[in-house]
PDB file of C-alpha atoms and ligand atoms in Angstrom:
ATOM      1  CA  UNK A  13      77.432 -28.777   6.231  1.00 55.00           C
ATOM      2  CA  UNK A  14      75.246 -31.729   5.198  1.00 66.00           C
ATOM      3  CA  UNK A  15      73.180 -33.459   7.839  1.00 91.00           C
ATOM      4  CA  UNK A  16      74.399 -37.045   8.180  1.00 96.00           C
ATOM      5  CA  UNK A  17      73.075 -39.591  10.662  1.00 98.00           C
ATOM      6  CA  UNK A  18      75.282 -42.495  11.643  1.00 98.00           C
ATOM      7  CA  UNK A  19      73.739 -45.528  13.310  1.00 98.00           C
ATOM      8  CA  UNK A  20      74.262 -49.260  13.669  1.00 98.00           C
ATOM      9  CA  UNK A  21      72.835 -51.315  10.791  1.00 98.00           C
ATOM     10  CA  UNK A  22      69.723 -53.391  11.492  1.00 97.00           C
ATOM     11  CA  UNK A  23      68.607 -56.538   9.615  1.00 97.00           C
ATOM     12  CA  UNK A  24      65.821 -54.387   8.088  1.00 97.00           C
ATOM     13  CA  UNK A  25      68.545 -52.382   6.274  1.00 98.00           C
ATOM     14  CA  UNK A  26      69.664 -55.465   4.301  1.00 98.00           C
ATOM     15  CA  UNK A  27      68.009 -54.567   1.003  1.00 98.00           C
ATOM     16  CA  UNK A  28      69.335 -51.006   0.998  1.00 98.00           C
ATOM     17  CA  UNK A  29      72.817 -52.242   1.886  1.00 98.00           C
ATOM     18  CA  UNK A  30      72.814 -54.747  -1.002  1.00 98.00           C
ATOM     19  CA  UNK A  31      71.814 -51.976  -3.437  1.00 97.00           C
ATOM     20  CA  UNK A  32      74.400 -49.639  -1.917  1.00 98.00           C
ATOM     21  CA  UNK A  33      77.171 -52.232  -2.299  1.00 98.00           C
ATOM     22  CA  UNK A  34      76.393 -52.573  -6.016  1.00 97.00           C
ATOM     23  CA  UNK A  35      76.505 -48.792  -6.478  1.00 98.00           C
ATOM     24  CA  UNK A  36      79.766 -48.323  -4.586  1.00 98.00           C
ATOM     25  CA  UNK A  37      81.258 -51.316  -6.411  1.00 97.00           C
ATOM     26  CA  UNK A  38      80.530 -49.600  -9.730  1.00 98.00           C
ATOM     27  CA  UNK A  39      82.072 -46.321  -8.562  1.00 98.00           C
ATOM     28  CA  UNK A  40      85.540 -47.475  -7.543  1.00 97.00           C
ATOM     29  CA  UNK A  41      88.154 -50.160  -8.193  1.00 97.00           C
ATOM     30  CA  UNK A  42      89.316 -50.001  -4.575  1.00 98.00           C
ATOM     31  CA  UNK A  43      87.015 -52.755  -3.343  1.00 97.00           C
ATOM     32  CA  UNK A  44      86.978 -56.531  -3.659  1.00 96.00           C
ATOM     33  CA  UNK A  45      83.823 -56.378  -5.821  1.00 96.00           C
ATOM     34  CA  UNK A  46      82.534 -54.350  -8.764  1.00 96.00           C
ATOM     35  CA  UNK A  47      79.026 -53.469  -9.929  1.00 96.00           C
ATOM     36  CA  UNK A  48      77.940 -57.064  -9.261  1.00 96.00           C
ATOM     37  CA  UNK A  49      78.198 -56.400  -5.515  1.00 96.00           C
ATOM     38  CA  UNK A  50      78.722 -59.025  -2.834  1.00 92.00           C
ATOM     39  CA  UNK A  51      76.372 -61.622  -4.336  1.00 94.00           C
ATOM     40  CA  UNK A  52      74.600 -61.986  -1.001  1.00 96.00           C
ATOM     41  CA  UNK A  53      70.838 -62.538  -0.886  1.00 97.00           C
ATOM     42  CA  UNK A  54      68.649 -60.379   1.362  1.00 97.00           C
ATOM     43  CA  UNK A  55      68.366 -63.309   3.798  1.00 98.00           C
ATOM     44  CA  UNK A  56      72.144 -63.806   3.883  1.00 98.00           C
ATOM     45  CA  UNK A  57      72.718 -60.082   4.427  1.00 98.00           C
ATOM     46  CA  UNK A  58      70.107 -60.042   7.220  1.00 98.00           C
ATOM     47  CA  UNK A  59      71.773 -62.998   8.880  1.00 98.00           C
ATOM     48  CA  UNK A  60      75.197 -61.300   8.578  1.00 97.00           C
ATOM     49  CA  UNK A  61      73.799 -58.103  10.149  1.00 98.00           C
ATOM     50  CA  UNK A  62      72.264 -60.120  13.004  1.00 98.00           C
ATOM     51  CA  UNK A  63      75.642 -61.759  13.649  1.00 97.00           C
ATOM     52  CA  UNK A  64      77.301 -58.343  13.695  1.00 97.00           C
ATOM     53  CA  UNK A  65      74.656 -57.043  16.144  1.00 96.00           C
ATOM     54  CA  UNK A  66      75.051 -60.060  18.431  1.00 97.00           C
ATOM     55  CA  UNK A  67      78.846 -59.840  18.549  1.00 96.00           C
ATOM     56  CA  UNK A  68      79.662 -57.158  21.119  1.00 95.00           C
ATOM     57  CA  UNK A  69      83.079 -56.369  19.600  1.00 96.00           C
ATOM     58  CA  UNK A  70      81.983 -56.180  15.958  1.00 98.00           C
ATOM     59  CA  UNK A  71      79.900 -53.364  14.534  1.00 98.00           C
ATOM     60  CA  UNK A  72      78.364 -52.365  11.197  1.00 98.00           C
ATOM     61  CA  UNK A  73      77.660 -48.650  10.872  1.00 98.00           C
ATOM     62  CA  UNK A  74      75.573 -46.915   8.218  1.00 98.00           C
ATOM     63  CA  UNK A  75      75.737 -43.208   7.354  1.00 98.00           C
ATOM     64  CA  UNK A  76      72.402 -41.831   6.139  1.00 98.00           C
ATOM     65  CA  UNK A  77      71.660 -38.608   4.297  1.00 97.00           C
ATOM     66  CA  UNK A  78      67.944 -38.465   4.983  1.00 95.00           C
ATOM     67  CA  UNK A  79      66.802 -41.901   3.675  1.00 95.00           C
ATOM     68  CA  UNK A  80      69.782 -42.374   1.337  1.00 97.00           C
ATOM     69  CA  UNK A  81      72.589 -44.682   2.444  1.00 98.00           C
ATOM     70  CA  UNK A  82      75.814 -42.777   1.725  1.00 98.00           C
ATOM     71  CA  UNK A  83      78.440 -44.621   3.756  1.00 98.00           C
ATOM     72  CA  UNK A  84      79.252 -47.779   5.688  1.00 98.00           C
ATOM     73  CA  UNK A  85      81.965 -48.901   8.065  1.00 98.00           C
ATOM     74  CA  UNK A  86      82.333 -52.307   9.578  1.00 98.00           C
ATOM     75  CA  UNK A  87      84.594 -53.636  12.245  1.00 98.00           C
ATOM     76  CA  UNK A  88      84.795 -57.404  12.236  1.00 98.00           C
ATOM     77  CA  UNK A  89      86.260 -58.911  15.385  1.00 97.00           C
ATOM     78  CA  UNK A  90      88.334 -62.080  15.139  1.00 97.00           C
ATOM     79  CA  UNK A  91      88.111 -65.223  17.290  1.00 95.00           C
ATOM     80  CA  UNK A  92      90.328 -67.022  19.853  1.00 96.00           C
ATOM     81  CA  UNK A  93      94.024 -65.957  19.843  1.00 97.00           C
ATOM     82  CA  UNK A  94      93.133 -63.040  17.553  1.00 97.00           C
ATOM     83  CA  UNK A  95      90.272 -61.788  19.720  1.00 96.00           C
ATOM     84  CA  UNK A  96      92.275 -58.668  20.597  1.00 97.00           C
ATOM     85  CA  UNK A  97      92.042 -57.517  16.972  1.00 98.00           C
ATOM     86  CA  UNK A  98      89.400 -56.633  14.382  1.00 98.00           C
ATOM     87  CA  UNK A  99      89.382 -55.926  10.649  1.00 98.00           C
ATOM     88  CA  UNK A 100      88.036 -52.676   9.247  1.00 98.00           C
ATOM     89  CA  UNK A 101      86.167 -51.919   6.007  1.00 98.00           C
ATOM     90  CA  UNK A 102      84.897 -48.467   5.061  1.00 98.00           C
ATOM     91  CA  UNK A 103      83.101 -46.976   2.044  1.00 98.00           C
ATOM     92  CA  UNK A 104      81.428 -43.695   1.104  1.00 98.00           C
ATOM     93  CA  UNK A 105      79.369 -42.876  -2.023  1.00 98.00           C
ATOM     94  CA  UNK A 106      81.535 -41.062  -4.572  1.00 98.00           C
ATOM     95  CA  UNK A 107      79.143 -38.083  -4.665  1.00 98.00           C
ATOM     96  CA  UNK A 108      79.936 -37.544  -0.953  1.00 98.00           C
ATOM     97  CA  UNK A 109      83.716 -38.028  -0.940  1.00 98.00           C
ATOM     98  CA  UNK A 110      85.727 -35.406   0.955  1.00 98.00           C
ATOM     99  CA  UNK A 111      82.710 -34.322   3.024  1.00 97.00           C
ATOM    100  CA  UNK A 112      84.172 -35.933   6.200  1.00 97.00           C
ATOM    101  CA  UNK A 113      81.722 -38.848   6.282  1.00 98.00           C
ATOM    102  CA  UNK A 114      84.667 -41.272   6.254  1.00 98.00           C
ATOM    103  CA  UNK A 115      86.245 -39.391   9.178  1.00 98.00           C
ATOM    104  CA  UNK A 116      82.997 -39.490  11.183  1.00 98.00           C
ATOM    105  CA  UNK A 117      82.559 -43.214  10.555  1.00 98.00           C
ATOM    106  CA  UNK A 118      86.155 -43.962  11.478  1.00 98.00           C
ATOM    107  CA  UNK A 119      85.963 -41.893  14.671  1.00 98.00           C
ATOM    108  CA  UNK A 120      82.942 -43.945  15.805  1.00 98.00           C
ATOM    109  CA  UNK A 121      84.594 -47.235  14.845  1.00 98.00           C
ATOM    110  CA  UNK A 122      87.703 -46.410  16.882  1.00 98.00           C
ATOM    111  CA  UNK A 123      85.569 -45.372  19.865  1.00 98.00           C
ATOM    112  CA  UNK A 124      83.638 -48.647  19.629  1.00 98.00           C
ATOM    113  CA  UNK A 125      86.879 -50.659  19.440  1.00 98.00           C
ATOM    114  CA  UNK A 126      88.304 -48.899  22.507  1.00 97.00           C
ATOM    115  CA  UNK A 127      85.075 -49.305  24.485  1.00 97.00           C
ATOM    116  CA  UNK A 128      84.933 -53.006  23.703  1.00 97.00           C
ATOM    117  CA  UNK A 129      88.433 -54.080  24.656  1.00 96.00           C
ATOM    118  CA  UNK A 130      89.966 -54.324  21.186  1.00 98.00           C
ATOM    119  CA  UNK A 131      93.704 -53.666  21.014  1.00 98.00           C
ATOM    120  CA  UNK A 132      94.331 -53.488  17.283  1.00 98.00           C
ATOM    121  CA  UNK A 133      92.376 -52.474  14.190  1.00 98.00           C
ATOM    122  CA  UNK A 134      93.793 -53.918  10.977  1.00 98.00           C
ATOM    123  CA  UNK A 135      93.065 -53.226   7.350  1.00 98.00           C
ATOM    124  CA  UNK A 136      94.343 -53.679   3.832  1.00 98.00           C
ATOM    125  CA  UNK A 137      94.224 -50.778   1.389  1.00 98.00           C
ATOM    126  CA  UNK A 138      95.297 -50.417  -2.244  1.00 98.00           C
ATOM    127  CA  UNK A 139      98.794 -48.925  -2.138  1.00 98.00           C
ATOM    128  CA  UNK A 140      97.623 -46.229  -4.610  1.00 98.00           C
ATOM    129  CA  UNK A 141      94.448 -45.314  -2.666  1.00 98.00           C
ATOM    130  CA  UNK A 142      95.845 -42.017  -1.415  1.00 98.00           C
ATOM    131  CA  UNK A 143      92.556 -40.673   0.021  1.00 98.00           C
ATOM    132  CA  UNK A 144      92.007 -43.752   2.187  1.00 98.00           C
ATOM    133  CA  UNK A 145      95.670 -43.919   3.256  1.00 98.00           C
ATOM    134  CA  UNK A 146      95.516 -40.221   4.184  1.00 98.00           C
ATOM    135  CA  UNK A 147      92.345 -40.857   6.233  1.00 98.00           C
ATOM    136  CA  UNK A 148      93.803 -43.861   8.078  1.00 98.00           C
ATOM    137  CA  UNK A 149      97.095 -42.078   8.763  1.00 98.00           C
ATOM    138  CA  UNK A 150      95.185 -39.060  10.128  1.00 98.00           C
ATOM    139  CA  UNK A 151      93.615 -41.374  12.727  1.00 98.00           C
ATOM    140  CA  UNK A 152      96.948 -42.935  13.720  1.00 98.00           C
ATOM    141  CA  UNK A 153      97.130 -46.065  11.552  1.00 98.00           C
ATOM    142  CA  UNK A 154     100.652 -47.128  10.610  1.00 98.00           C
ATOM    143  CA  UNK A 155     101.750 -49.075   7.548  1.00 98.00           C
ATOM    144  CA  UNK A 156     103.082 -52.456   8.663  1.00 98.00           C
ATOM    145  CA  UNK A 157     103.638 -54.161   5.330  1.00 98.00           C
ATOM    146  CA  UNK A 158     102.706 -54.746   1.730  1.00 98.00           C
ATOM    147  CA  UNK A 159     100.827 -57.632   0.130  1.00 98.00           C
ATOM    148  CA  UNK A 160     101.980 -57.896  -3.487  1.00 98.00           C
ATOM    149  CA  UNK A 161      99.305 -58.567  -6.125  1.00 98.00           C
ATOM    150  CA  UNK A 162      96.504 -58.715  -3.525  1.00 98.00           C
ATOM    151  CA  UNK A 163      93.919 -57.914  -6.236  1.00 98.00           C
ATOM    152  CA  UNK A 164      93.888 -58.980  -9.853  1.00 97.00           C
ATOM    153  CA  UNK A 165      91.568 -56.784 -11.920  1.00 96.00           C
ATOM    154  CA  UNK A 166      91.580 -57.928 -15.529  1.00 95.00           C
ATOM    155  CA  UNK A 167      95.285 -58.446 -16.215  1.00 97.00           C
ATOM    156  CA  UNK A 168      96.458 -55.913 -13.593  1.00 97.00           C
ATOM    157  CA  UNK A 169      97.974 -57.028 -10.299  1.00 98.00           C
ATOM    158  CA  UNK A 170      97.467 -54.518  -7.509  1.00 98.00           C
ATOM    159  CA  UNK A 171      99.571 -54.213  -4.375  1.00 98.00           C
ATOM    160  CA  UNK A 172      97.982 -53.470  -1.020  1.00 98.00           C
ATOM    161  CA  UNK A 173      99.388 -51.832   2.097  1.00 98.00           C
ATOM    162  CA  UNK A 174      98.673 -53.480   5.425  1.00 98.00           C
ATOM    163  CA  UNK A 175      97.895 -50.887   8.104  1.00 98.00           C
ATOM    164  CA  UNK A 176      97.291 -51.216  11.808  1.00 98.00           C
ATOM    165  CA  UNK A 177      96.070 -48.987  14.642  1.00 98.00           C
ATOM    166  CA  UNK A 178      97.532 -49.944  18.021  1.00 98.00           C
ATOM    167  CA  UNK A 179      95.027 -49.039  20.754  1.00 98.00           C
ATOM    168  CA  UNK A 180      97.003 -50.479  23.688  1.00 97.00           C
ATOM    169  CA  UNK A 181      98.497 -47.228  24.941  1.00 88.00           C
TER     170      UNK A 181
HETATM  171  C1  LIG B 217      88.289 -43.701   1.486  1.00 93.12           C
HETATM  172  C2  LIG B 217      86.922 -43.081   1.693  1.00 93.12           C
HETATM  173  C3  LIG B 217      86.098 -44.022   2.619  1.00 93.12           C
HETATM  174  C4  LIG B 217      87.071 -41.722   2.384  1.00 93.12           C
HETATM  175  O1  LIG B 217      85.792 -41.224   2.678  1.00 93.12           O
HETATM  176  P1  LIG B 217      85.526 -39.627   2.744  1.00 93.12           P
HETATM  177  O2  LIG B 217      84.166 -39.421   3.293  1.00 93.12           O
HETATM  178  O3  LIG B 217      85.847 -39.017   1.456  1.00 93.12           O
HETATM  179  O4  LIG B 217      86.617 -39.218   3.857  1.00 93.12           O
HETATM  180  P2  LIG B 217      86.888 -37.788   4.504  1.00 93.12           P
HETATM  181  O5  LIG B 217      86.187 -36.722   3.729  1.00 93.12           O
HETATM  182  O6  LIG B 217      86.582 -37.889   5.952  1.00 93.12           O
HETATM  183  O7  LIG B 217      88.461 -37.693   4.368  1.00 93.12           O
HETATM  184  C5  LIG B 217      89.124 -37.799   3.150  1.00 93.12           C
HETATM  185  C6  LIG B 217      90.522 -37.224   3.317  1.00 93.12           C
HETATM  186  O8  LIG B 217      91.327 -37.631   2.211  1.00 93.12           O
HETATM  187  C7  LIG B 217      91.933 -36.483   1.631  1.00 93.12           C
HETATM  188  N1  LIG B 217      92.165 -36.786   0.232  1.00 93.12           N
HETATM  189  C8  LIG B 217      91.271 -36.869  -0.774  1.00 93.12           C
HETATM  190  N2  LIG B 217      91.889 -37.215  -1.904  1.00 93.12           N
HETATM  191  C9  LIG B 217      93.210 -37.360  -1.605  1.00 93.12           C
HETATM  192  C10 LIG B 217      94.351 -37.714  -2.360  1.00 93.12           C
HETATM  193  N3  LIG B 217      94.276 -37.988  -3.668  1.00 93.12           N
HETATM  194  N4  LIG B 217      95.546 -37.749  -1.720  1.00 93.12           N
HETATM  195  C11 LIG B 217      95.641 -37.481  -0.404  1.00 93.12           C
HETATM  196  N5  LIG B 217      94.578 -37.145   0.374  1.00 93.12           N
HETATM  197  C12 LIG B 217      93.385 -37.088  -0.241  1.00 93.12           C
HETATM  198  C13 LIG B 217      90.916 -35.371   1.880  1.00 93.12           C
HETATM  199  O9  LIG B 217      91.517 -34.113   1.769  1.00 93.12           O
HETATM  200  C14 LIG B 217      90.525 -35.693   3.334  1.00 93.12           C
HETATM  201  O10 LIG B 217      91.550 -35.304   4.207  1.00 93.12           O
HETATM  202  P3  LIG B 217      91.317 -34.242   5.420  1.00 93.12           P
HETATM  203  O11 LIG B 217      90.261 -34.845   6.310  1.00 93.12           O
HETATM  204  O12 LIG B 217      92.654 -34.149   6.082  1.00 93.12           O
HETATM  205  O13 LIG B 217      90.855 -32.975   4.767  1.00 93.12           O
HETATM  206  C15 LIG B 217      86.191 -42.857   0.332  1.00 93.12           C
HETATM  207  O14 LIG B 217      87.061 -42.163  -0.505  1.00 93.12           O
HETATM  208  C16 LIG B 217      85.743 -44.133  -0.348  1.00 93.12           C
HETATM  209  O15 LIG B 217      84.708 -44.702  -0.033  1.00 93.12           O
HETATM  210  N6  LIG B 217      86.509 -44.610  -1.340  1.00 93.12           N
HETATM  211  C17 LIG B 217      86.109 -45.800  -2.096  1.00 93.12           C
HETATM  212  C18 LIG B 217      86.145 -47.031  -1.224  1.00 93.12           C
HETATM  213  C19 LIG B 217      87.474 -47.155  -0.540  1.00 93.12           C
HETATM  214  O16 LIG B 217      88.516 -46.872  -1.103  1.00 93.12           O
HETATM  215  N7  LIG B 217      87.418 -47.625   0.716  1.00 93.12           N
HETATM  216  C20 LIG B 217      88.616 -47.891   1.474  1.00 93.12           C
HETATM  217  C21 LIG B 217      89.041 -49.260   1.186  1.00 93.12           C
HETATM  218  S1  LIG B 217      90.469 -49.691   2.153  1.00 93.12           S
END
């Protein structure tokens, strides 16, 4: 069993997160970016992480294998009449897939959502991303719809499933 530490991201992690995003973007076509990453500067990433820290309902988690960033999960709470819900994003380095890092991150995200009064976690996932769909289903997420052609990669249109975890009961 590998030793993985999961903790909330700090603004000081910004540089490592930017590098991580580029690596993960190059490893999979499941995300909204490729090897170019998010395009955020270190300052922008730091400011985003500060906002996440300051918002009680939102959280950005990092999974570390020693000093190497190997996974992230973020829960982004929504405002006003949507303040009972939050959107989820989760990634793990390809070299670590199927080692339960995704499960550990998701468990902590769900705990955080419950402890902070959130009632729904929502996400969109490529309809052919069987590993992610399996993971979400294992934690109780249900498919609530499909968004046709949500991504366009080159000339390919890619459908996404909409999934939701109802935490009210
Ligand atoms: C989705 C992702 C976060 C999962 O992370 P992970 O650390 O591999 O997750 P875990 O090891 O905890 O769980 C993976 C599960 O998927 C299962 N799985 C793997 N490949 C599968 C497949 N092709 N079909 C069905 N299930 C599959 C594994 O058996 C495991 O299930 P189990 O816990 O019941 O044994 C990771 O694959 C990833 O980062 N992918 C690229 C980015 C991405 O797709 N993010 C989600 C965007 S919505």
